Amino acid sequence: MNHKKENILIIGAGLCGSLLALRLAQRGFLLKVFESRPDLRKVSISAGRSINLALSDRGLKGLRLCGVEEKARKLCIPMIGRLMHDKESNTFSSNYSGREGEYINSISRGDLNALLLDEAEKHENVTIHFNHKCKKVDIENGTVFFINSETDEEFSVTSEVIFGTDGAGSSLRKSYFSERKFLFSYSQNYLTHGYKELEIPADSKGNHQISKDHLHIWPRGDFMLIALPNMDGSFTVTLFLSFDEGEYNFNNLTSEEKITAFFKQEFPDALALIPNIKDEFLNNITAPLGTVKCSPWFYKGKTVLLGDAAHAIVPFYGQGMNASFEDVVVLDEILNKKLESWEAVFKKYQKARKKDTDAIADLAIDNFFEMRDHVANELFKQKRKIEMDLEKAFPNQYFSKYSLVTFNEHIGYEEAMKKGRAQDKALLNLISDEAVHTHVNMTKIELKVILDAVIEQTNEILQEDKIAGL
């Protein structure tokens, strides 16, 4: 594996592809990157993708590896927790952590992508080609077939190593399936819900009209609305709703009267802040929510999938981008081992990574139901109150499932999932059995009793799960 001589081709210059290009460039590889869309630094494009994303510790670790963390932080708005809105326009907050300094960040997808492209292009060993759509990949010969969307010219490029970071609709992954060169397992599962983005604009002075320090949620059981702050004072609002079930769904919200009636009934405080509800609702696309799992991610030592191309997930844990950035970190750690071949690198990479990406995919679906159904539930509120108190009183001994996933980048998603689920079960059992109680100002002695009980039950559940093979 000679860094100076090997040619690497990356399909896709989105967030994962641009971070990967930057890191491989820093390692001295010769890179060609091809992106199907125009250069987002010159043309405004969204293609139905989320305008802003939640950046947390695992993603920051990837940015730190490439030396761009501080530049990215300048694009961030910290969110300390969730702010729930009920039908009567009352609100209550729930911090993400009981520890000081733990929060997630709202960041513009486009601004972060532009930053990473700028940094990658500073390296002479990188060339990035836009408006070049990948049609298919000859995985045996390492040849990628492109079409230039501006000229309609079709051409091919052959490379020694090909990385597919071309998202949930990956052309490289489709080529794995269509070429039938090896046994390839693939699943794509959709929720019955889709999503549509709207906007709460800034006020007349350019300020945020609601708290910019929170991720806002309007939980309504079968559907929900969320809002994340933007640097310009606006909020990106996302409605998650069934395509065809319930009194209101995307298929029957087709008139201004019905759209307004729906929002007036369910989200009156949000409706008051969205002046162009009809135009935005009818003109903005409705997108599906799906999970992609596949195996293997690589073919010989010639091609490999990273990011959404290998493991697309639904957005409800805010970990899609973070997981993709962590892919780059894990791959980089394996490259440090100086293995004898790319095939050995890819094999070790998949073995180290797949169990964790499967785990975060499952956790993201879990969190969809939690955010939609449970955040306003009294039992859930009691659990969160105790968890916040435990994290504050015993910051090095107790980490909630959310904290394990979001703020503990040194452990894998699978470990976080197993321990977090066991803790949740233990704590809910203790509350349901009235073995523990919560009140406003719990003493450290009271909390220590709860902590010991939770740890004991958690360990019992983990042992039972281990015996059961879970």
Coordinates of C-alpha atoms in Angstrom, one line a residue:
M1 CA 0.0 0.0 0.0
N2 CA 2.1 2.8 -1.4
H3 CA 0.4 6.1 -0.5
K4 CA 2.2 8.1 -3.2
K5 CA 1.5 5.7 -6.1
E6 CA -2.0 4.3 -5.5
N7 CA -4.9 6.1 -7.2
I8 CA -8.1 6.3 -5.1
L9 CA -11.5 7.2 -6.5
I10 CA -14.3 8.4 -4.2
I11 CA -17.9 8.4 -5.4
G12 CA -19.8 11.1 -3.6
A13 CA -18.7 14.4 -2.1
G14 CA -21.3 14.8 0.6
L15 CA -20.4 15.0 4.2
C16 CA -18.9 11.5 4.5
G17 CA -17.1 11.7 1.2
S18 CA -15.6 15.1 1.7
L19 CA -14.3 14.2 5.2
L20 CA -12.9 10.9 3.9
A21 CA -11.2 12.8 1.0
L22 CA -9.7 15.2 3.5
R23 CA -8.3 12.5 5.7
L24 CA -6.9 10.4 2.9
A25 CA -5.4 13.4 1.4
Q26 CA -3.7 14.2 4.7
R27 CA -2.3 10.7 4.6
G28 CA -0.8 11.3 1.2
F29 CA -3.1 9.3 -1.1
L30 CA -3.7 10.5 -4.7
L31 CA -7.5 11.1 -4.9
K32 CA -10.2 11.8 -7.5
V33 CA -13.6 12.6 -6.1
F34 CA -16.8 12.6 -8.2
E35 CA -20.1 14.2 -7.1
S36 CA -23.4 14.0 -9.0
R37 CA -24.7 17.4 -7.9
P38 CA -23.4 20.9 -8.7
D39 CA -20.8 22.5 -6.4
L40 CA -23.0 23.5 -3.4
R41 CA -20.5 26.4 -2.7
K42 CA -21.7 28.0 -6.0
V43 CA -25.3 26.8 -6.4
S44 CA -28.0 26.5 -3.8
I45 CA -29.1 22.9 -3.6
S46 CA -30.9 20.8 -1.0
A47 CA -32.3 17.9 -3.0
G48 CA -34.8 17.2 -0.2
R49 CA -32.1 16.6 2.4
S50 CA -32.2 18.1 5.9
I51 CA -31.0 21.7 5.9
N52 CA -29.5 21.3 9.4
L53 CA -28.3 18.4 11.4
A54 CA -27.3 17.5 14.9
L55 CA -23.5 17.4 15.4
S56 CA -22.4 15.6 18.6
D57 CA -19.2 14.0 20.1
R58 CA -18.7 11.2 17.6
G59 CA -18.9 13.6 14.7
L60 CA -16.7 16.1 16.4
K61 CA -14.1 13.3 16.9
G62 CA -13.9 12.9 13.1
L63 CA -13.6 16.6 12.5
R64 CA -10.9 16.7 15.2
L65 CA -9.0 14.0 13.5
C66 CA -8.8 16.1 10.4
G67 CA -7.9 19.3 12.3
V68 CA -11.2 21.2 11.4
E69 CA -13.1 20.9 14.7
E70 CA -12.7 24.5 15.7
K71 CA -13.7 25.8 12.3
A72 CA -16.8 23.6 12.4
R73 CA -17.7 24.8 15.9
K74 CA -18.0 28.3 14.6
L75 CA -20.9 27.1 12.4
C76 CA -22.8 25.5 15.4
I77 CA -25.6 26.5 17.6
P78 CA -25.5 24.5 20.9
M79 CA -28.8 22.9 22.0
I80 CA -28.8 21.9 25.7
G81 CA -31.9 19.8 25.5
R82 CA -35.4 19.3 24.2
L83 CA -38.3 21.7 24.7
M84 CA -41.6 20.0 24.4
H85 CA -44.8 21.9 23.2
D86 CA -48.2 20.5 24.1
K87 CA -51.5 21.3 22.3
E88 CA -52.3 24.2 24.6
S89 CA -48.9 25.8 23.7
N90 CA -47.4 25.0 27.1
T91 CA -43.8 24.0 27.1
F92 CA -41.5 22.0 29.4
S93 CA -37.8 21.3 28.9
S94 CA -35.6 18.2 29.3
N95 CA -31.9 18.6 29.2
Y96 CA -29.8 16.0 27.3
S97 CA -27.5 15.4 30.2
G98 CA -27.2 16.1 33.9
R99 CA -23.5 16.8 33.5
E100 CA -22.1 20.2 32.7
G101 CA -21.0 21.0 29.1
E102 CA -22.8 18.1 27.4
Y103 CA -25.0 19.3 24.5
I104 CA -25.6 18.7 20.8
N105 CA -25.2 21.2 18.1
S106 CA -27.4 22.4 15.2
I107 CA -25.3 22.9 12.1
S108 CA -26.0 23.7 8.5
R109 CA -25.5 20.7 6.3
G110 CA -24.4 22.9 3.4
D111 CA -22.0 25.1 5.5
L112 CA -20.3 22.1 7.0
N113 CA -20.0 20.3 3.6
A114 CA -18.6 23.5 2.1
L115 CA -16.0 23.7 4.8
L116 CA -14.9 20.1 4.3
L117 CA -14.7 20.6 0.5
D118 CA -12.6 23.8 1.0
E119 CA -10.2 21.9 3.3
A120 CA -9.9 18.9 1.0
E121 CA -9.2 21.1 -2.0
K122 CA -6.2 22.7 -0.2
H123 CA -4.3 19.5 -0.9
E124 CA -2.7 19.2 -4.3
N125 CA -3.3 15.4 -4.4
V126 CA -7.1 15.9 -4.5
T127 CA -9.3 16.8 -7.5
I128 CA -13.1 17.1 -7.1
H129 CA -15.4 16.8 -10.1
F130 CA -19.0 18.0 -9.8
N131 CA -22.0 17.3 -12.0
H132 CA -20.6 13.8 -12.6
K133 CA -23.3 11.1 -11.9
C134 CA -22.2 7.5 -11.4
K135 CA -24.2 5.2 -13.6
K136 CA -22.6 1.9 -12.5
V137 CA -19.4 0.3 -11.3
D138 CA -17.5 -2.6 -12.8
I139 CA -16.3 -3.9 -9.4
E140 CA -14.1 -6.6 -10.9
N141 CA -12.0 -4.2 -13.0
G142 CA -12.3 -1.1 -10.8
T143 CA -14.0 0.9 -13.5
V144 CA -16.6 3.6 -12.8
F145 CA -19.0 4.8 -15.5
F146 CA -20.1 8.4 -15.3
I147 CA -22.3 10.9 -17.2
N148 CA -21.6 14.6 -17.1
S149 CA -25.0 16.1 -16.4
E150 CA -23.9 19.4 -18.0
T151 CA -22.7 18.0 -21.4
D152 CA -24.3 14.5 -21.4
E153 CA -20.9 13.1 -22.1
E154 CA -20.5 9.5 -20.9
F155 CA -17.0 8.3 -19.8
S156 CA -15.3 5.9 -17.5
V157 CA -12.5 6.1 -15.0
T158 CA -10.5 3.1 -13.7
S159 CA -8.9 3.2 -10.3
E160 CA -7.0 0.8 -8.0
V161 CA -9.3 1.5 -5.1
I162 CA -12.9 2.8 -5.1
F163 CA -14.7 4.2 -2.0
G164 CA -18.5 4.5 -2.3
T165 CA -19.8 7.4 -0.1
D166 CA -22.7 8.1 -2.4
G167 CA -25.5 7.9 0.1
A168 CA -28.6 5.8 0.7
G169 CA -29.1 5.4 -3.0
S170 CA -25.5 4.3 -3.6
S171 CA -24.6 3.3 -7.2
L172 CA -21.7 1.2 -5.9
R173 CA -24.0 -0.7 -3.6
K174 CA -26.5 -1.3 -6.5
S175 CA -23.6 -2.6 -8.5
Y176 CA -22.7 -5.1 -5.8
F177 CA -26.3 -6.4 -6.2
S178 CA -26.6 -6.3 -10.0
E179 CA -23.2 -7.7 -10.9
R180 CA -23.7 -10.9 -8.7
K181 CA -20.0 -11.4 -8.2
F182 CA -20.4 -12.5 -4.6
L183 CA -23.1 -13.3 -2.0
F184 CA -24.5 -9.9 -1.1
S185 CA -27.1 -9.4 1.6
Y186 CA -29.2 -6.2 1.4
S187 CA -32.3 -4.8 3.2
Q188 CA -34.1 -1.5 2.9
N189 CA -37.0 -0.9 5.3
Y190 CA -39.2 2.1 5.3
L191 CA -41.3 3.6 8.2
T192 CA -44.9 4.2 7.3
H193 CA -44.1 7.9 8.0
G194 CA -42.4 10.4 5.8
Y195 CA -41.2 13.9 6.5
K196 CA -41.6 17.4 5.1
E197 CA -39.5 20.5 6.0
L198 CA -41.0 23.9 6.7
E199 CA -39.5 27.1 8.2
I200 CA -40.0 29.5 11.1
P201 CA -38.3 32.7 9.9
A202 CA -36.4 35.1 12.0
D203 CA -38.2 38.1 13.5
S204 CA -37.9 41.6 12.0
K205 CA -34.6 42.1 13.8
G206 CA -33.1 38.8 12.6
N207 CA -33.5 37.1 16.0
H208 CA -34.9 33.6 16.8
Q209 CA -38.6 33.7 17.7
I210 CA -38.4 30.8 20.1
S211 CA -35.5 29.4 22.2
K212 CA -32.4 28.7 20.1
D213 CA -30.9 26.7 23.0
H214 CA -33.2 23.7 22.4
L215 CA -34.4 21.2 19.9
H216 CA -38.1 21.8 19.9
I217 CA -40.6 18.9 19.8
W218 CA -44.3 18.8 19.4
P219 CA -45.1 15.1 20.3
R220 CA -48.5 14.0 19.3
G221 CA -48.5 10.2 19.5
D222 CA -48.8 9.1 15.9
F223 CA -46.9 12.1 14.5
M224 CA -44.7 14.9 15.6
L225 CA -43.1 18.2 14.6
I226 CA -39.5 19.2 15.5
A227 CA -37.5 22.4 15.0
L228 CA -33.8 23.1 14.9
P229 CA -32.2 26.6 15.0
N230 CA -30.2 28.1 12.2
M231 CA -27.5 30.8 12.4
D232 CA -29.7 33.4 10.5
G233 CA -32.4 33.4 13.2
S234 CA -34.7 30.9 11.5
F235 CA -35.7 27.4 12.4
T236 CA -35.9 24.4 10.2
V237 CA -39.2 22.7 11.1
T238 CA -39.8 19.1 10.2
L239 CA -43.1 17.3 10.2
F240 CA -43.0 13.5 10.6
L241 CA -46.4 12.1 9.6
S242 CA -47.9 9.0 8.1
F243 CA -48.4 8.8 4.4
D244 CA -51.9 7.4 4.5
E245 CA -53.0 6.5 8.1
G246 CA -55.0 8.6 10.6
E247 CA -57.4 11.5 10.3
Y248 CA -54.5 13.7 8.9
N249 CA -51.8 12.3 6.7
F250 CA -49.6 13.4 3.8
N251 CA -51.9 12.0 1.2
N252 CA -55.0 13.9 2.3
L253 CA -53.4 17.2 3.4
T254 CA -53.8 18.8 0.0
S255 CA -55.7 22.0 0.5
E256 CA -54.9 25.2 2.5
E257 CA -58.0 24.7 4.6
K258 CA -57.1 21.2 5.7
I259 CA -53.4 22.1 6.3
T260 CA -54.4 25.1 8.4
A261 CA -57.0 23.1 10.3
F262 CA -54.4 20.4 11.1
F263 CA -51.8 22.8 12.4
K264 CA -54.4 24.9 14.3
Q265 CA -55.6 21.7 16.0
E266 CA -52.3 20.1 16.7
F267 CA -49.6 22.8 16.6
P268 CA -51.2 26.2 17.2
D269 CA -48.1 27.9 18.5
A270 CA -46.0 26.7 15.6
L271 CA -48.7 27.7 13.1
A272 CA -48.5 31.3 14.4
L273 CA -44.8 31.4 13.5
I274 CA -45.0 29.9 10.0
P275 CA -46.3 32.7 7.7
N276 CA -46.2 30.7 4.5
I277 CA -47.6 27.4 5.7
K278 CA -49.7 26.7 2.5
D279 CA -46.9 27.5 0.0
E280 CA -44.2 25.6 1.9
F281 CA -46.4 22.6 2.6
L282 CA -47.6 22.2 -0.9
N283 CA -44.3 23.0 -2.7
N284 CA -41.7 21.3 -0.4
I285 CA -41.2 17.6 -1.1
T286 CA -42.4 14.8 1.2
A287 CA -39.5 12.4 1.6
P288 CA -39.5 8.8 2.9
L289 CA -37.7 7.5 6.0
G290 CA -35.7 4.3 5.6
T291 CA -33.0 2.1 7.0
V292 CA -30.4 0.4 4.9
K293 CA -28.4 -2.6 6.1
C294 CA -26.1 -4.7 3.8
S295 CA -23.2 -7.1 3.9
P296 CA -20.4 -7.3 2.9
W297 CA -19.4 -3.7 2.5
F298 CA -16.4 -4.5 0.3
Y299 CA -15.4 -6.5 -2.7
K300 CA -11.9 -7.9 -2.5
G301 CA -9.5 -5.0 -2.0
K302 CA -11.0 -3.0 -4.8
T303 CA -14.2 -1.3 -3.5
V304 CA -15.8 -0.4 -0.1
L305 CA -18.9 1.4 1.1
L306 CA -18.9 4.0 3.9
G307 CA -21.5 6.2 5.5
D308 CA -25.2 6.1 4.3
A309 CA -24.1 3.9 1.3
A310 CA -23.4 1.1 3.8
H311 CA -25.8 1.9 6.7
A312 CA -28.5 4.6 6.1
I313 CA -30.6 5.2 9.2
V314 CA -33.6 7.3 10.2
P315 CA -32.8 10.6 11.8
F316 CA -34.3 10.2 15.2
Y317 CA -31.1 9.8 17.2
G318 CA -29.4 12.6 15.3
Q319 CA -26.5 10.2 14.6
G320 CA -26.5 9.7 10.8
M321 CA -23.8 12.2 10.1
N322 CA -22.0 11.4 13.3
A323 CA -21.9 7.7 12.5
S324 CA -20.6 8.4 9.0
F325 CA -17.8 10.6 10.4
E326 CA -17.0 7.9 12.9
D327 CA -16.6 5.5 10.0
V328 CA -13.7 7.7 8.8
V329 CA -12.2 7.6 12.3
V330 CA -12.4 3.8 12.5
L331 CA -11.0 3.3 9.0
D332 CA -8.1 5.7 9.9
E333 CA -7.3 3.7 13.0
I334 CA -7.1 0.5 10.9
L335 CA -4.9 2.2 8.3
N336 CA -2.5 3.0 11.2
K337 CA -2.0 -0.7 11.6
K338 CA -0.2 -0.8 8.2
L339 CA -1.9 -4.1 7.0
E340 CA -0.5 -5.8 4.0
S341 CA -3.4 -5.1 1.6
W342 CA -6.6 -3.1 1.1
E343 CA -8.6 -6.3 1.4
A344 CA -7.2 -6.9 4.9
V345 CA -8.0 -3.2 5.7
F346 CA -11.6 -3.5 4.5
K347 CA -12.2 -6.8 6.2
K348 CA -11.0 -5.5 9.5
Y349 CA -12.9 -2.3 9.1
Q350 CA -16.2 -4.1 8.5
K351 CA -15.6 -6.4 11.4
A352 CA -14.9 -3.5 13.7
R353 CA -17.8 -1.4 12.5
K354 CA -20.8 -3.2 11.3
K355 CA -22.1 -4.4 14.7
D356 CA -22.1 -0.7 15.8
T357 CA -23.9 0.6 12.7
D358 CA -26.6 -2.1 13.0
A359 CA -27.0 -1.0 16.6
I360 CA -27.5 2.7 15.9
A361 CA -29.9 1.9 13.1
D362 CA -32.1 0.0 15.7
L363 CA -31.7 2.7 18.3
A364 CA -32.8 5.4 15.8
I365 CA -36.1 3.6 15.3
D366 CA -36.5 3.2 19.1
N367 CA -36.0 6.9 19.5
F368 CA -38.7 7.7 16.9
F369 CA -41.3 6.1 19.2
E370 CA -39.7 7.7 22.2
M371 CA -39.8 11.2 20.8
R372 CA -43.3 10.7 19.2
D373 CA -45.0 8.9 22.1
H374 CA -43.1 8.9 25.3
V375 CA -41.4 12.3 26.0
A376 CA -44.7 13.6 27.4
N377 CA -45.5 10.5 29.3
E378 CA -45.4 10.8 33.1
L379 CA -43.5 7.6 33.7
F380 CA -40.9 8.8 31.1
K381 CA -40.7 12.2 32.8
Q382 CA -40.0 10.5 36.1
K383 CA -37.3 8.3 34.5
R384 CA -35.7 11.4 32.9
K385 CA -35.8 13.3 36.2
I386 CA -34.0 10.5 38.0
E387 CA -31.4 10.1 35.2
M388 CA -30.7 13.8 35.2
D389 CA -30.2 13.8 39.0
L390 CA -28.0 10.7 38.8
E391 CA -25.8 12.2 36.1
K392 CA -25.5 15.5 38.0
A393 CA -24.7 13.8 41.4
F394 CA -22.6 10.9 40.0
P395 CA -21.2 12.2 36.7
N396 CA -18.5 9.5 36.4
Q397 CA -20.8 6.6 37.5
Y398 CA -24.1 7.0 35.7
F399 CA -24.7 7.6 32.0
S400 CA -28.2 7.4 30.5
K401 CA -28.7 5.6 27.2
Y402 CA -28.8 8.9 25.4
S403 CA -25.5 10.0 27.0
L404 CA -23.9 6.7 26.2
V405 CA -24.8 7.0 22.6
T406 CA -24.3 10.8 22.1
F407 CA -21.6 11.9 24.5
N408 CA -19.4 8.8 24.9
E409 CA -17.5 8.4 21.7
H410 CA -14.9 6.1 23.3
I411 CA -17.5 3.2 23.4
G412 CA -19.2 1.6 20.4
Y413 CA -22.9 2.0 19.6
E414 CA -23.5 -1.7 20.3
E415 CA -22.2 -1.5 23.8
A416 CA -24.1 1.8 24.4
M417 CA -27.3 0.1 23.1
K418 CA -27.0 -3.0 25.3
K419 CA -26.1 -1.1 28.5
G420 CA -28.5 1.7 27.8
R421 CA -31.5 -0.6 27.2
A422 CA -30.7 -2.6 30.3
Q423 CA -30.5 0.6 32.4
D424 CA -33.8 1.8 31.0
K425 CA -35.5 -1.4 31.8
A426 CA -34.0 -1.5 35.3
L427 CA -35.1 2.1 36.1
L428 CA -38.6 1.7 34.7
N429 CA -39.1 -1.5 36.6
L430 CA -38.0 0.3 39.8
I431 CA -40.4 3.2 39.2
S432 CA -43.3 1.0 38.2
D433 CA -42.8 -1.2 41.3
E434 CA -42.6 2.0 43.4
A435 CA -39.2 0.8 44.6
V436 CA -37.8 4.3 43.9
H437 CA -39.5 7.7 44.1
T438 CA -38.5 11.1 42.8
H439 CA -39.1 14.6 44.2
V440 CA -37.7 18.0 43.4
N441 CA -34.6 18.2 45.6
M442 CA -33.3 14.7 46.1
T443 CA -30.3 14.4 48.4
K444 CA -27.1 12.6 47.3
I445 CA -27.8 9.9 49.9
E446 CA -31.2 9.2 48.4
L447 CA -29.8 9.2 44.9
K448 CA -27.0 6.8 45.9
V449 CA -29.6 4.3 47.0
I450 CA -31.2 4.6 43.6
L451 CA -27.9 4.4 41.8
D452 CA -26.9 1.1 43.6
A453 CA -30.4 -0.4 42.8
V454 CA -30.1 0.6 39.1
I455 CA -26.6 -0.8 38.8
E456 CA -27.6 -4.1 40.5
Q457 CA -30.6 -4.6 38.3
T458 CA -28.8 -3.5 35.2
N459 CA -26.1 -6.1 35.7
E460 CA -28.7 -8.8 36.3
I461 CA -30.5 -7.8 33.0
L462 CA -27.2 -7.8 31.1
Q463 CA -26.3 -11.2 32.4
E464 CA -29.7 -12.6 31.5
D465 CA -29.4 -11.1 28.0
K466 CA -25.9 -12.6 27.6
I467 CA -27.3 -16.0 28.6
A468 CA -30.2 -15.6 26.2
G469 CA -27.8 -14.6 23.4
L470 CA -29.2 -11.1 23.0

